[in-house]
Coordinates of C-alpha atoms and ligand atoms in Angstrom, one line a residue:
X719 CA -177.5 -49.9 -36.5
X720 CA -180.4 -47.9 -36.8
X721 CA -181.7 -47.3 -41.2
X722 CA -180.8 -43.6 -40.7
X723 CA -176.8 -44.1 -39.7
X724 CA -176.3 -47.2 -41.7
X725 CA -177.0 -45.1 -45.0
X726 CA -174.2 -42.3 -43.9
X727 CA -172.0 -45.0 -43.1
X728 CA -172.9 -47.4 -45.8
X729 CA -172.7 -43.5 -48.5
X730 CA -168.9 -42.8 -46.5
X731 CA -167.9 -46.7 -46.5
X732 CA -168.1 -47.1 -50.2
X733 CA -167.5 -43.8 -51.9
X734 CA -164.5 -45.0 -54.1
X735 CA -167.6 -47.0 -55.5
X736 CA -170.3 -45.7 -55.5
X737 CA -172.1 -44.8 -59.2
X738 CA -173.5 -41.6 -60.7
X739 CA -174.2 -38.6 -57.6
X740 CA -177.5 -37.4 -58.0
X741 CA -178.4 -39.7 -55.0
X742 CA -176.3 -37.5 -53.1
X743 CA -178.1 -34.7 -53.1
X744 CA -179.8 -33.5 -50.3
X745 CA -183.2 -33.9 -52.3
X746 CA -182.7 -37.4 -53.4
X747 CA -184.1 -40.1 -50.5
X748 CA -181.5 -42.7 -49.8
X749 CA -182.4 -46.5 -50.2
X750 CA -181.6 -49.1 -47.3
X751 CA -179.0 -50.1 -49.6
X752 CA -176.1 -50.0 -51.7
X753 CA -174.7 -53.2 -54.1
X754 CA -171.4 -51.8 -56.4
X755 CA -171.4 -54.3 -59.9
X756 CA -167.5 -53.7 -61.0
X757 CA -167.5 -54.9 -64.9
X758 CA -163.8 -55.1 -64.8
X759 CA -163.1 -56.6 -62.1
X760 CA -163.7 -60.6 -63.1
X761 CA -163.5 -63.3 -60.8
X762 CA -163.9 -66.0 -62.8
X763 CA -166.1 -69.0 -65.1
X764 CA -169.0 -69.5 -63.0
X765 CA -168.7 -73.0 -63.6
X766 CA -172.0 -75.0 -64.7
X767 CA -170.7 -78.0 -62.0
X768 CA -171.9 -76.1 -59.5
X769 CA -175.0 -76.3 -60.1
X770 CA -175.1 -80.2 -58.9
X771 CA -177.4 -82.1 -58.0
X772 CA -176.3 -85.7 -55.3
X773 CA -179.0 -89.8 -55.7
X774 CA -177.9 -91.8 -52.9
X775 CA -180.0 -94.8 -51.6
X776 CA -181.3 -93.6 -49.0
X777 CA -185.3 -93.5 -48.9
X778 CA -187.0 -92.2 -51.3
X779 CA -184.5 -91.2 -53.3
X780 CA -183.6 -93.6 -55.9
X781 CA -187.2 -96.0 -55.9
X782 CA -190.0 -93.9 -55.5
X783 CA -188.1 -90.6 -56.5
X784 CA -185.7 -91.4 -59.3
X785 CA -186.9 -95.1 -59.7
X786 CA -190.3 -95.8 -60.6
X787 CA -189.5 -98.9 -62.8
X788 CA -190.3 -99.6 -66.7
X789 CA -193.2 -101.1 -66.0
X790 CA -194.9 -98.2 -64.0
X791 CA -198.0 -96.7 -64.3
X792 CA -196.3 -93.6 -63.5
X793 CA -194.6 -91.8 -66.7
X794 CA -191.8 -93.2 -67.0
X795 CA -188.2 -93.3 -69.4
X796 CA -186.1 -96.1 -69.3
X797 CA -187.8 -96.9 -65.5
X798 CA -187.2 -93.1 -64.3
X799 CA -190.0 -90.6 -64.1
X800 CA -190.8 -88.9 -66.8
X801 CA -191.5 -85.4 -64.6
X802 CA -188.5 -85.4 -62.9
X803 CA -185.9 -85.7 -66.7
X804 CA -188.6 -82.9 -67.9
X805 CA -187.9 -80.3 -64.7
X806 CA -183.9 -80.6 -65.0
X807 CA -183.8 -80.5 -68.2
X808 CA -185.1 -77.3 -68.0
X809 CA -182.5 -76.0 -64.7
X810 CA -179.6 -77.3 -67.3
X811 CA -178.6 -80.1 -64.2
X812 CA -175.0 -80.3 -64.7
X813 CA -173.5 -83.3 -62.9
X814 CA -174.8 -85.7 -60.0
X815 CA -173.3 -87.3 -57.9
X816 CA -173.7 -91.4 -57.2
X817 CA -174.5 -93.5 -55.3
X818 CA -173.9 -92.1 -52.0
X819 CA -172.8 -90.1 -49.7
X820 CA -172.2 -92.9 -46.8
X821 CA -173.6 -95.2 -49.0
X822 CA -170.6 -95.6 -51.4
X823 CA -168.6 -97.0 -49.3
X824 CA -170.8 -100.1 -48.3
X825 CA -171.9 -100.6 -52.4
X826 CA -170.4 -103.0 -54.7
X827 CA -171.2 -101.7 -57.8
X828 CA -170.4 -105.9 -60.1
X829 CA -174.1 -106.2 -57.8
X830 CA -175.6 -103.2 -60.1
X831 CA -174.8 -104.5 -63.7
X832 CA -176.6 -107.3 -66.2
X833 CA -180.3 -108.4 -65.9
X834 CA -181.7 -107.1 -63.3
X835 CA -183.8 -110.2 -62.6
X836 CA -180.1 -111.9 -61.0
X837 CA -179.4 -108.9 -59.4
X838 CA -178.4 -109.6 -56.0
X839 CA -180.8 -108.1 -52.8
X840 CA -178.5 -106.3 -50.5
X841 CA -179.1 -104.5 -47.4
X842 CA -179.4 -101.2 -47.8
X843 CA -176.7 -99.0 -45.8
X844 CA -179.0 -96.3 -43.7
X845 CA -181.0 -99.5 -42.7
X846 CA -180.3 -99.1 -39.1
X847 CA -180.9 -95.5 -39.1
X848 CA -182.2 -93.8 -35.7
X849 CA -184.7 -91.5 -38.3
X850 CA -186.4 -93.5 -39.8
X851 CA -190.2 -92.5 -39.2
X852 CA -192.2 -94.9 -37.3
X853 CA -193.3 -98.3 -39.6
X854 CA -191.6 -97.9 -42.8
X855 CA -192.6 -101.2 -44.2
X856 CA -189.3 -103.4 -45.9
X857 CA -188.5 -102.8 -49.4
X858 CA -185.9 -101.5 -51.5
X859 CA -185.2 -98.7 -49.7
X860 CA -184.1 -100.9 -46.8
X861 CA -183.3 -104.2 -49.2
X862 CA -181.7 -102.7 -52.0
X863 CA -182.5 -105.0 -54.9
X864 CA -180.0 -103.0 -57.2
X865 CA -182.6 -102.6 -59.9
X866 CA -181.0 -99.2 -60.0
X867 CA -177.6 -99.3 -60.7
X868 CA -174.8 -98.2 -62.8
X869 CA -176.2 -98.7 -65.7
X870 CA -180.0 -97.6 -64.9
X871 CA -177.7 -94.5 -63.3
X872 CA -176.5 -93.5 -66.3
X873 CA -178.9 -93.0 -68.5
X874 CA -180.4 -90.9 -65.7
X875 CA -177.7 -88.8 -66.9
X876 CA -177.7 -88.9 -70.2
X877 CA -181.8 -87.9 -69.6
X878 CA -181.3 -85.2 -67.8
X879 CA -178.4 -83.8 -69.4
X880 CA -176.2 -84.7 -65.9
X881 CA -171.9 -85.6 -66.2
X882 CA -171.8 -88.9 -63.7
X883 CA -170.2 -88.7 -60.8
X884 CA -169.1 -91.9 -58.7
X885 CA -168.2 -92.1 -56.0
X886 CA -166.5 -95.5 -54.9
X887 CA -166.1 -97.6 -52.1
X888 CA -162.9 -97.3 -50.0
X889 CA -164.2 -98.4 -47.0
X890 CA -165.1 -101.7 -47.8
X891 CA -163.7 -102.9 -51.6
X892 CA -160.1 -102.8 -53.1
X893 CA -158.2 -100.2 -56.2
X894 CA -158.6 -102.9 -58.5
X895 CA -162.5 -102.3 -57.6
X896 CA -161.5 -98.7 -58.2
X897 CA -159.9 -99.0 -61.4
X898 CA -161.3 -102.0 -62.8
X899 CA -164.9 -99.9 -62.2
X900 CA -163.7 -97.4 -64.5
X901 CA -163.0 -99.8 -66.9
X902 CA -166.4 -101.1 -66.9
X903 CA -167.5 -97.5 -68.1
X904 CA -164.4 -96.4 -70.1
X905 CA -163.2 -98.8 -71.6
X906 CA -163.8 -98.5 -75.8
X907 CA -165.9 -101.1 -77.2
X908 CA -164.7 -104.2 -77.3
X909 CA -161.4 -103.6 -76.0
X910 CA -161.4 -105.4 -72.6
X911 CA -163.9 -108.1 -71.0
X912 CA -165.6 -105.3 -68.8
X913 CA -166.1 -103.5 -71.7
X914 CA -167.9 -106.9 -73.5
X915 CA -169.5 -107.3 -69.9
X916 CA -170.7 -103.0 -70.7
X917 CA -172.1 -105.0 -74.3
X918 CA -174.0 -107.5 -73.4
X919 CA -175.4 -104.9 -70.1
X920 CA -176.9 -103.3 -73.6
X921 CA -174.6 -100.6 -73.7
X922 CA -171.5 -101.2 -76.3
X923 CA -169.8 -97.3 -76.7
X924 CA -167.9 -95.9 -73.5
X925 CA -170.2 -93.8 -70.9
X926 CA -166.4 -91.6 -70.4
X927 CA -166.5 -90.5 -66.8
X928 CA -164.5 -87.4 -65.8
X929 CA -165.2 -87.4 -62.2
X930 CA -164.5 -90.1 -59.7
X931 CA -164.7 -89.8 -55.8
X932 CA -162.2 -91.6 -53.9
X933 CA -164.3 -92.8 -50.7
X934 CA -166.5 -90.0 -49.4
X935 CA -166.3 -89.0 -45.4
X936 CA -163.5 -90.7 -45.0
X937 CA -163.3 -90.1 -41.3
X938 CA -166.4 -91.0 -40.3
X939 CA -168.5 -93.6 -42.1
X940 CA -166.5 -93.9 -45.3
X941 CA -164.0 -95.7 -42.3
X942 CA -163.5 -93.9 -39.7
X943 CA -159.4 -93.0 -41.8
X944 CA -156.9 -90.3 -39.2
X945 CA -156.1 -88.4 -42.0
X946 CA -152.2 -89.9 -42.7
X947 CA -154.3 -92.8 -43.2
X948 CA -156.7 -92.0 -46.3
X949 CA -153.6 -89.8 -47.8
X950 CA -152.5 -93.6 -48.1
X951 CA -155.7 -94.9 -49.2
X952 CA -155.6 -92.6 -51.6
X953 CA -152.9 -92.4 -53.0
X954 CA -153.0 -95.6 -53.6
X955 CA -156.6 -95.5 -55.1
X956 CA -155.0 -93.3 -58.0
X957 CA -151.9 -94.4 -58.9
X958 CA -152.7 -96.7 -61.1
X959 CA -156.5 -96.6 -63.3
X960 CA -156.6 -96.4 -67.3
X961 CA -157.3 -93.4 -68.2
X962 CA -158.7 -94.3 -72.4
X963 CA -157.1 -90.7 -73.2
X964 CA -160.0 -89.1 -70.2
X965 CA -159.1 -86.7 -68.2
X966 CA -159.8 -87.9 -64.8
X967 CA -160.6 -86.0 -62.6
X968 CA -160.4 -87.5 -58.5
X969 CA -162.2 -86.2 -55.9
X970 CA -161.5 -86.2 -52.2
X971 CA -163.4 -87.0 -49.0
X972 CA -162.3 -83.3 -47.2
X973 CA -162.7 -82.3 -43.3
X974 CA -165.6 -83.2 -41.2
X975 CA -167.2 -79.7 -40.7
X976 CA -164.9 -77.0 -40.0
X977 CA -162.3 -79.4 -38.4
X978 CA -159.4 -77.8 -41.4
X979 CA -156.9 -80.8 -39.2
X980 CA -158.0 -82.9 -42.0
X981 CA -157.2 -80.9 -44.3
X982 CA -153.7 -79.9 -43.3
X983 CA -152.5 -82.8 -42.2
X984 CA -154.2 -85.0 -45.3
X985 CA -152.3 -82.5 -47.8
X986 CA -149.2 -83.1 -45.5
X987 CA -149.3 -87.0 -46.2
X988 CA -149.6 -86.4 -49.9
X989 CA -147.0 -83.9 -50.2
X990 CA -144.4 -85.9 -48.0
X991 CA -145.5 -88.4 -50.9
X992 CA -144.8 -87.2 -53.8
X993 CA -147.8 -84.8 -55.0
X994 CA -151.7 -85.2 -55.4
X995 CA -152.1 -87.8 -57.7
X996 CA -154.1 -85.8 -60.0
X997 CA -156.6 -85.1 -57.7
X998 CA -158.4 -82.7 -59.3
X999 CA -160.5 -81.5 -56.6
X1000 CA -161.6 -81.3 -52.5
X1001 CA -164.5 -82.3 -50.9
X1002 CA -166.3 -80.2 -48.5
X1003 CA -169.2 -81.2 -46.2
X1004 CA -171.3 -78.0 -45.0
X1005 CA -175.2 -79.0 -43.8
X1006 CA -177.1 -76.9 -41.8
X1007 CA -179.1 -77.6 -39.1
X1008 CA -180.4 -75.5 -35.4
X1009 CA -181.8 -76.5 -32.4
X1010 CA -185.9 -76.5 -31.6
X1011 CA -185.3 -75.0 -27.7
X1012 CA -182.1 -75.5 -25.4
X1013 CA -179.0 -76.2 -27.5
X1014 CA -176.9 -79.6 -27.7
X1015 CA -174.5 -80.8 -29.4
X1016 CA -176.6 -84.1 -29.7
X1017 CA -176.0 -84.9 -33.8
X1018 CA -179.8 -86.9 -33.8
X1019 CA -181.6 -84.4 -31.2
X1020 CA -179.9 -81.3 -32.0
X1021 CA -182.1 -80.4 -35.4
X1022 CA -185.0 -78.3 -35.5
X1023 CA -188.1 -78.7 -37.5
X1024 CA -188.7 -78.2 -41.8
X1025 CA -192.2 -76.7 -40.6
X1026 CA -193.6 -74.9 -37.7
X1027 CA -190.8 -74.0 -36.1
X1028 CA -189.9 -71.0 -33.8
X1029 CA -189.1 -67.6 -35.7
X1030 CA -185.8 -67.6 -33.7
X1031 CA -184.5 -70.6 -36.0
X1032 CA -185.3 -69.1 -39.2
X1033 CA -182.7 -67.0 -38.6
X1034 CA -180.2 -68.6 -37.1
X1035 CA -180.5 -71.2 -39.6
X1036 CA -179.0 -68.6 -42.4
X1037 CA -177.0 -68.0 -40.0
X1038 CA -175.7 -71.7 -39.9
X1039 CA -175.6 -71.7 -43.7
X1040 CA -174.2 -68.3 -44.1
X1041 CA -170.5 -70.5 -42.1
X1042 CA -170.4 -71.6 -46.0
X1043 CA -167.9 -68.6 -46.7
X1044 CA -165.7 -69.4 -44.2
X1045 CA -165.8 -73.3 -44.7
X1046 CA -164.0 -72.5 -48.1
X1047 CA -162.0 -69.4 -47.6
X1048 CA -160.3 -71.4 -45.1
X1049 CA -159.4 -74.7 -46.3
X1050 CA -158.7 -73.1 -49.6
X1051 CA -155.6 -71.2 -48.1
X1052 CA -154.5 -73.9 -46.2
X1053 CA -154.3 -76.4 -50.1
X1054 CA -152.8 -73.6 -51.6
X1055 CA -149.8 -74.0 -48.1
X1056 CA -149.2 -77.3 -50.0
X1057 CA -150.6 -76.7 -53.8
X1058 CA -149.2 -73.3 -54.6
X1059 CA -150.5 -72.3 -57.6
X1060 CA -154.5 -73.9 -56.7
X1061 CA -154.8 -77.1 -58.8
X1062 CA -157.0 -78.6 -57.1
X1063 CA -160.5 -76.8 -57.0
X1064 CA -162.9 -77.2 -54.2
X1065 CA -165.6 -79.2 -55.0
X1066 CA -168.8 -79.1 -51.3
X1067 CA -170.5 -82.1 -52.8
X1068 CA -173.2 -82.1 -50.1
X1069 CA -174.6 -79.2 -48.9
X1070 CA -178.1 -78.5 -47.5
X1071 CA -180.5 -77.7 -44.5
X1072 CA -181.1 -80.4 -42.3
X1073 CA -184.1 -81.4 -40.0
X1074 CA -185.2 -83.2 -37.8
X1075 CA -187.7 -86.0 -39.0
X1076 CA -192.2 -85.3 -39.6
X1077 CA -192.5 -83.3 -41.9
X1078 CA -191.6 -86.7 -45.0
X1079 CA -194.1 -87.4 -47.4
X1080 CA -194.4 -90.6 -47.0
X1081 CA -193.1 -92.9 -44.5
X1082 CA -190.6 -94.6 -46.7
X1083 CA -188.2 -91.2 -47.3
X1084 CA -185.9 -91.5 -44.5
X1085 CA -184.4 -88.1 -44.0
X1086 CA -187.2 -86.4 -46.0
X1087 CA -188.5 -82.9 -45.0
X1088 CA -190.4 -79.9 -46.2
X1089 CA -188.6 -77.2 -48.2
X1090 CA -189.5 -73.9 -47.3
X1091 CA -189.2 -69.9 -48.2
X1092 CA -186.5 -70.8 -46.0
X1093 CA -185.1 -73.0 -47.2
X1094 CA -184.9 -70.5 -50.9
X1095 CA -183.7 -69.1 -49.0
X1096 CA -180.8 -70.7 -47.8
X1097 CA -180.3 -72.3 -51.3
X1098 CA -179.7 -68.8 -52.9
X1099 CA -177.1 -67.6 -51.0
X1100 CA -175.1 -70.0 -50.9
X1101 CA -174.6 -70.5 -54.3
X1102 CA -173.8 -66.5 -54.7
X1103 CA -170.5 -67.3 -52.1
X1104 CA -169.9 -69.9 -54.6
X1105 CA -170.4 -67.4 -57.1
X1106 CA -168.1 -64.9 -54.9
X1107 CA -165.6 -67.7 -54.9
X1108 CA -165.9 -69.0 -58.6
X1109 CA -162.2 -68.7 -58.7
X1110 CA -162.5 -72.0 -56.0
X1111 CA -165.5 -73.3 -56.1
X1112 CA -165.6 -76.1 -59.0
X1113 CA -168.3 -78.0 -58.3
X1114 CA -171.2 -78.1 -55.9
X1115 CA -174.0 -81.0 -55.5
X1116 CA -176.4 -79.7 -53.0
X1117 CA -178.0 -83.0 -50.8
X1118 CA -180.8 -84.2 -52.4
X1119 CA -181.7 -84.4 -55.5
X1120 CA -185.5 -85.9 -54.2
X1121 CA -187.0 -86.8 -51.4
X1122 CA -184.3 -85.9 -49.0
X1123 CA -183.1 -83.4 -46.9
X1124 CA -183.4 -79.9 -49.0
X1125 CA -184.6 -81.8 -52.0
X1126 CA -185.4 -80.0 -55.5
X1127 CA -188.6 -82.2 -56.1
X1128 CA -190.6 -84.2 -53.7
X1129 CA -192.5 -87.5 -55.4
X1130 CA -194.8 -90.4 -54.1
X1131 CA -195.8 -92.6 -56.0
X1132 CA -197.6 -90.8 -58.9
X1133 CA -197.7 -87.4 -56.9
X1134 CA -194.2 -84.8 -57.7
X1135 CA -194.0 -81.2 -56.7
X1136 CA -191.6 -78.9 -57.2
X1137 CA -189.7 -77.2 -53.5
X1138 CA -189.0 -73.3 -53.6
X1139 CA -185.2 -74.5 -53.2
X1140 CA -186.3 -75.6 -57.6
X1141 CA -187.1 -72.6 -57.8
X1142 CA -183.6 -70.8 -56.7
X1143 CA -182.5 -73.3 -59.2
X1144 CA -184.5 -72.1 -62.6
X1145 CA -183.6 -68.5 -61.7
X1146 CA -180.2 -68.8 -60.8
X1147 CA -179.7 -70.6 -64.2
X1148 CA -178.6 -67.5 -66.4
X1149 CA -175.2 -67.9 -64.1
X1150 CA -174.2 -70.6 -65.7
X1151 CA -170.6 -70.4 -66.9
X1152 CA -171.0 -66.5 -66.6
X1153 CA -168.0 -64.4 -65.5
X1154 CA -169.2 -64.0 -62.2
X1155 CA -168.1 -60.2 -61.5
X1156 CA -166.8 -58.3 -58.0
X1157 CA -169.6 -56.8 -56.2
X1158 CA -170.1 -55.1 -53.5
X1159 CA -173.8 -55.6 -50.7
X1160 CA -173.8 -52.7 -48.4
X1161 CA -176.6 -53.3 -46.3
X1162 CA -177.6 -53.6 -42.8
X1163 CA -177.7 -56.4 -40.2
X1164 CA -180.9 -58.7 -39.2
X1165 CA -181.2 -57.6 -35.7
X1166 CA -182.8 -61.1 -34.3
X1167 CA -183.5 -62.7 -30.4
X1168 CA -180.6 -65.9 -29.4
X1169 CA -182.3 -67.5 -26.6
X1170 CA -183.3 -64.4 -25.2
X1171 CA -179.9 -62.1 -26.3
X1172 CA -179.4 -59.6 -29.0
X1173 CA -178.1 -61.5 -31.9
X1174 CA -177.5 -60.6 -36.0
X1175 CA -177.4 -61.9 -39.5
X1176 CA -175.6 -60.5 -42.0
X1177 CA -178.5 -58.9 -44.7
X1178 CA -179.0 -58.3 -48.2
X1179 CA -177.1 -60.9 -50.1
X1180 CA -176.2 -61.1 -53.9
X1181 CA -173.6 -62.4 -56.8
X1182 CA -173.5 -61.1 -60.3
X1183 CA -172.2 -62.5 -63.5
X1184 CA -171.6 -61.1 -67.1
X1185 CA -172.4 -63.5 -70.7
X1186 CA -173.6 -62.4 -73.8
X1187 CA -174.1 -58.3 -73.3
X1188 CA -176.3 -59.3 -69.6
X1189 CA -175.3 -59.3 -66.1
X1190 CA -177.6 -61.4 -63.8
X1191 CA -177.9 -60.7 -60.3
X1192 CA -179.1 -62.0 -57.9
X1193 CA -179.7 -60.8 -54.1
X1194 CA -181.2 -62.9 -51.5
X1195 CA -182.9 -60.6 -48.2
X1196 CA -183.3 -62.3 -45.2
X1197 CA -184.9 -60.2 -43.6
X1198 CA -188.8 -61.5 -42.8
X1199 CA -190.3 -58.4 -41.8
X1200 CA -188.9 -55.6 -43.9
X1201 CA -188.4 -55.0 -47.3
X1202 CA -185.3 -53.9 -48.8
X1203 CA -185.0 -50.3 -51.0
X1204 CA -181.4 -51.4 -52.6
X1205 CA -179.7 -48.9 -55.5
X1206 CA -176.6 -50.8 -57.9
X1207 CA -174.9 -49.2 -59.5
X1208 CA -172.5 -51.3 -62.6
X1209 CA -169.3 -49.9 -63.1
X1210 CA -168.4 -50.1 -66.7
X1211 CA -171.5 -50.4 -68.0
X1212 CA -174.3 -48.3 -68.4
X1213 CA -178.3 -50.4 -68.7
X1214 CA -180.6 -50.2 -71.3
X1215 CA -183.7 -52.9 -69.3
X1216 CA -184.6 -54.7 -66.6
X1217 CA -186.4 -57.1 -66.2
X1218 CA -187.2 -58.7 -62.4
X1219 CA -187.9 -62.5 -61.6
X1220 CA -189.5 -62.6 -57.6
X1221 CA -189.7 -65.6 -54.8
X1222 CA -190.8 -64.8 -52.3
X1223 CA -193.6 -65.2 -49.2
X1224 CA -195.4 -63.5 -46.7
X1225 CA -196.1 -66.4 -44.5
X1226 CA -192.0 -67.8 -43.1
X1227 CA -193.3 -71.4 -43.9
X1228 CA -194.6 -71.0 -46.8
X1229 CA -194.1 -74.7 -48.6
X1230 CA -195.5 -76.2 -51.7
X1231 CA -197.6 -79.6 -51.6
X1232 CA -198.6 -82.3 -53.4
X1233 CA -202.2 -80.1 -53.2
X1234 CA -201.3 -76.9 -53.2
X1235 CA -197.7 -76.8 -56.7
X1236 CA -197.4 -73.0 -56.5
X1237 CA -198.0 -72.1 -52.9
X1238 CA -194.5 -70.9 -54.1
X1239 CA -193.0 -69.8 -57.4
X1240 CA -191.3 -67.3 -59.6
X1241 CA -193.3 -64.1 -60.5
X1242 CA -192.3 -60.6 -62.7
X1243 CA -190.7 -57.9 -60.2
X1244 CA -190.2 -54.1 -61.0
X1245 CA -187.3 -52.4 -61.4
X1246 CA -187.0 -48.8 -61.9
X1247 CA -183.8 -47.1 -64.1
X1248 CA -182.8 -43.7 -62.6
X1249 CA -180.5 -40.9 -64.4
X1250 CA -176.9 -41.7 -64.2
X1251 CA -178.0 -45.8 -65.2
X1252 CA -178.3 -46.4 -61.1
X1253 CA -181.0 -49.3 -61.0
X1254 CA -183.5 -49.2 -57.4
X1255 CA -185.1 -52.4 -56.6
X1256 CA -187.7 -53.2 -53.3
X1257 CA -186.2 -56.5 -52.1
X1258 CA -189.3 -58.2 -50.8
X1259 CA -189.2 -59.4 -47.4
X1260 CA -188.1 -63.2 -47.1
X1261 CA -187.1 -62.7 -50.9
X1262 CA -184.9 -63.9 -53.3
X1263 CA -184.7 -62.2 -56.4
X1264 CA -182.9 -61.9 -60.3
X1265 CA -182.4 -58.6 -62.0
X1266 CA -181.4 -59.0 -65.8
X1267 CA -179.5 -56.2 -66.9
X1268 CA -179.3 -56.0 -70.2
X1269 CA -175.8 -53.3 -71.0
X1270 CA -176.6 -50.0 -73.6
Ligands
LIG1562 O1 -176.2 -86.9 -47.1 C1 -177.1 -87.6 -46.0 C2 -175.2 -88.2 -45.4 O2 -174.6 -87.4 -45.1 C3 -174.6 -88.5 -46.8 O3 -174.4 -89.8 -46.9 C4 -173.2 -89.1 -46.2 O4 -172.0 -88.4 -46.6 C5 -173.0 -87.1 -44.9 O5 -173.1 -87.5 -43.8

């Protein structure tokens, strides 16, 4: 569709939503796009837990990324890299999932407690991965020293202000190990033998861990269960655990990609067994990856490059990211067949971009990758989707925190840098705990060529929320070539003032490095408040923008 055709269609189609009339007169120039925010149509509270993280013992995430050790020259707090702690506090980190991922179903929490010198060394789940960069030496990333264990992780959570989300091992430990882990973490001081062990390790008071995952990817690395088998395991694991007055929240392991039969068969079997076993969340994973020249379904071969990718892959990757919305609505619909009140919410506990090896900052960083402005777009549009479904999505955990997949940080020894994804989390933090508002975005699709044929991608994306008489609107413009002038109308309120923050880059391959850490960082932008209170803002090509609209 040509720009002029679009404008006509959008205005005709959105007639009922239009606020103010001045801009429809013949003298007024028409904008490229329109956003309508309904203050009278709240969707739900945006759970701060949507701004969650994921920490797995995988490559450079824990050893090098987080844990530098108490005796390190690198500034640290109790062995945890200080720069990371400070940066996580700034973005109001809400929750962190640990110890995996696939690693979780090979991990024994008992290996990571007590004096560090006495802890066992174990082969890491990822030791034989095909993706290891050439020449990766042995070290704790291959033979885990367990120096970062249960108490170190829970201390890391307290330092960063994050709630812990512990993932239990269903494939290779028992239900008893699960409830004893809960006992170790949550029993009142002096009440049990495990509470005494905790005290001996330096922590007398309980940690009061609320979120517990029951396995991970149980259809694959977590045990290769059928959904019916996993339902039986899940029910057995949660049938009895000590609660200690805590409102424990169990999270079940959801489908492989869009395999909806996993969700249907799991919930069906659980319903037959008499209920959902205090399930609080159903885990979804969605990674975006794309191919470089020629398509293949091979999980290993079929990924594109993190940086230096061909133009087509800009669009293809973002198209993959957009599939998140259907994943949410499809699973939600099926869950509603069994759980009519929708007591169980969605927990997207792994999401982000996944590229082929080659851009990692160090060869010990298995699945490490660079992050460009494209990843910032992916993060922004995904978080906007979560806000749009704030009534369904109770938590999400981007994969992973540092040095792995779509990280917020890259770190090696004393070097540390914030990625564009970090800046998106920083900008979007204003949405945490706010009320998501129904927001209608009308813009033309972005056209491109896929394998020589015409293809297209949704244009602007966005979401809005209200908190303390301020509306936060975040908008992504995935078009790397065109700015989009947009009129923004608020139904049910008038705007007094607007403050704009923009993250954008002219070069779609732009990224931050240890040598050039500020190549991409947020800057102030501008918008105009016109007659009738309509705000006009031009969204730069390849950009993520935040508008803070103070209401009259
Ligand atoms: O995040 C890397 C891996 O991706 C996780 O361990 C696993 O759950 C998923 O397949």
